């Protein structure tokens, strides 16, 4: 049983893998917002501001 535990690889998260590209995420969100109607944008904006 101890050998089984030793054979399993230890996966530690890499800091680079956890880093988020906020500019990319913002651009994706803006593209989604551009496809929405004006009323839908105002509703979403209000929901986000009230959160």
mmCIF file of C-alpha atoms in Angstrom:
data_model
loop_
_atom_site.group_PDB
_atom_site.id
_atom_site.type_symbol
_atom_site.label_atom_id
_atom_site.label_comp_id
_atom_site.label_asym_id
_atom_site.label_seq_id
_atom_site.Cartn_x
_atom_site.Cartn_y
_atom_site.Cartn_z
ATOM 1 C CA UNK A 1 0.000 0.000 0.000
ATOM 2 C CA UNK A 2 2.834 2.405 0.760
ATOM 3 C CA UNK A 3 4.335 1.695 -2.658
ATOM 4 C CA UNK A 4 1.074 2.703 -4.352
ATOM 5 C CA UNK A 5 1.127 6.068 -2.602
ATOM 6 C CA UNK A 6 4.750 6.657 -3.608
ATOM 7 C CA UNK A 7 4.089 5.848 -7.263
ATOM 8 C CA UNK A 8 1.384 8.482 -7.637
ATOM 9 C CA UNK A 9 2.857 11.681 -9.049
ATOM 10 C CA UNK A 10 2.665 14.757 -6.903
ATOM 11 C CA UNK A 11 0.857 17.467 -8.850
ATOM 12 C CA UNK A 12 1.499 20.915 -7.502
ATOM 13 C CA UNK A 13 -0.169 23.825 -9.296
ATOM 14 C CA UNK A 14 2.239 25.965 -11.232
ATOM 15 C CA UNK A 15 1.894 29.702 -10.577
ATOM 16 C CA UNK A 16 2.103 30.403 -14.320
ATOM 17 C CA UNK A 17 -0.725 27.960 -14.999
ATOM 18 C CA UNK A 18 -2.906 29.750 -12.451
ATOM 19 C CA UNK A 19 -2.217 33.225 -13.845
ATOM 20 C CA UNK A 20 -5.161 34.683 -15.710
ATOM 21 C CA UNK A 21 -4.959 36.862 -18.798
ATOM 22 C CA UNK A 22 -7.349 39.583 -17.678
ATOM 23 C CA UNK A 23 -7.046 41.561 -20.909
ATOM 24 C CA UNK A 24 -8.114 38.494 -22.885
ATOM 25 C CA UNK A 25 -11.025 37.830 -20.527
ATOM 26 C CA UNK A 26 -12.108 41.481 -20.745
ATOM 27 C CA UNK A 27 -11.995 41.396 -24.555
ATOM 28 C CA UNK A 28 -14.146 38.247 -24.619
ATOM 29 C CA UNK A 29 -16.676 39.845 -22.281
ATOM 30 C CA UNK A 30 -16.785 43.010 -24.392
ATOM 31 C CA UNK A 31 -17.423 40.955 -27.551
ATOM 32 C CA UNK A 32 -20.322 39.221 -25.810
ATOM 33 C CA UNK A 33 -21.722 42.573 -24.663
ATOM 34 C CA UNK A 34 -21.558 43.995 -28.199
ATOM 35 C CA UNK A 35 -23.849 41.210 -29.425
ATOM 36 C CA UNK A 36 -26.504 42.003 -26.812
ATOM 37 C CA UNK A 37 -29.335 44.466 -27.303
ATOM 38 C CA UNK A 38 -29.199 47.806 -25.472
ATOM 39 C CA UNK A 39 -31.914 46.747 -23.002
ATOM 40 C CA UNK A 40 -30.103 43.508 -22.243
ATOM 41 C CA UNK A 41 -26.838 45.398 -21.691
ATOM 42 C CA UNK A 42 -28.499 47.782 -19.227
ATOM 43 C CA UNK A 43 -30.088 44.873 -17.349
ATOM 44 C CA UNK A 44 -26.766 43.013 -17.132
ATOM 45 C CA UNK A 45 -24.964 46.188 -16.071
ATOM 46 C CA UNK A 46 -27.506 46.765 -13.303
ATOM 47 C CA UNK A 47 -27.210 43.174 -12.087
ATOM 48 C CA UNK A 48 -23.416 43.408 -11.974
ATOM 49 C CA UNK A 49 -23.455 46.725 -10.146
ATOM 50 C CA UNK A 50 -25.918 45.473 -7.539
ATOM 51 C CA UNK A 51 -23.869 42.360 -6.774
#
